[in-house]
Amino acid sequence: MGKLILVSFAPEIKPLENEENRSVGDTTAFQ
């Protein structure tokens, strides 16, 4: 739970996870 909030609030700390989340978000946005 805390990890999700950290990634959402500070994506710069986890660039790898952020990239994966971004890919999913981009796909959803395009669809």
PDB file of C-alpha atoms in Angstrom:
ATOM      1  CA  MET A   1       0.000   0.000   0.000  1.00  0.00           C
ATOM      2  CA  GLY A   2       2.698   2.452   1.029  1.00  0.00           C
ATOM      3  CA  LYS A   3       4.708   1.504  -2.060  1.00  0.00           C
ATOM      4  CA  LEU A   4       1.856   2.475  -4.359  1.00  0.00           C
ATOM      5  CA  ILE A   5       1.494   5.874  -2.693  1.00  0.00           C
ATOM      6  CA  LEU A   6       5.272   6.415  -2.850  1.00  0.00           C
ATOM      7  CA  VAL A   7       5.366   5.574  -6.554  1.00  0.00           C
ATOM      8  CA  SER A   8       2.378   7.818  -7.245  1.00  0.00           C
ATOM      9  CA  PHE A   9       3.750  10.732  -5.251  1.00  0.00           C
ATOM     10  CA  ALA A  10       7.424  10.230  -6.138  1.00  0.00           C
ATOM     11  CA  PRO A  11       7.709   8.393  -9.484  1.00  0.00           C
ATOM     12  CA  GLU A  12      11.251   9.687  -9.853  1.00  0.00           C
ATOM     13  CA  ILE A  13      12.328   7.375  -7.014  1.00  0.00           C
ATOM     14  CA  LYS A  14      11.139   4.317  -8.956  1.00  0.00           C
ATOM     15  CA  PRO A  15      11.721   5.069 -12.656  1.00  0.00           C
ATOM     16  CA  LEU A  16      11.484   1.388 -13.600  1.00  0.00           C
ATOM     17  CA  GLU A  17       8.076   0.898 -11.996  1.00  0.00           C
ATOM     18  CA  ASN A  18       6.927   4.257 -13.303  1.00  0.00           C
ATOM     19  CA  GLU A  19       7.809   3.219 -16.868  1.00  0.00           C
ATOM     20  CA  GLU A  20       5.700   0.074 -16.562  1.00  0.00           C
ATOM     21  CA  ASN A  21       2.773   2.005 -15.088  1.00  0.00           C
ATOM     22  CA  ARG A  22       3.123   4.619 -17.817  1.00  0.00           C
ATOM     23  CA  SER A  23       2.918   1.963 -20.534  1.00  0.00           C
ATOM     24  CA  VAL A  24      -0.302   0.605 -19.053  1.00  0.00           C
ATOM     25  CA  GLY A  25      -1.718   4.090 -18.619  1.00  0.00           C
ATOM     26  CA  ASP A  26      -0.816   5.062 -22.187  1.00  0.00           C
ATOM     27  CA  THR A  27      -2.507   1.937 -23.548  1.00  0.00           C
ATOM     28  CA  THR A  28      -5.646   2.657 -21.525  1.00  0.00           C
ATOM     29  CA  ALA A  29      -5.635   6.290 -22.620  1.00  0.00           C
ATOM     30  CA  PHE A  30      -5.291   5.314 -26.272  1.00  0.00           C
ATOM     31  CA  GLN A  31      -8.078   2.756 -25.994  1.00  0.00           C
TER      32      GLN A  31
END
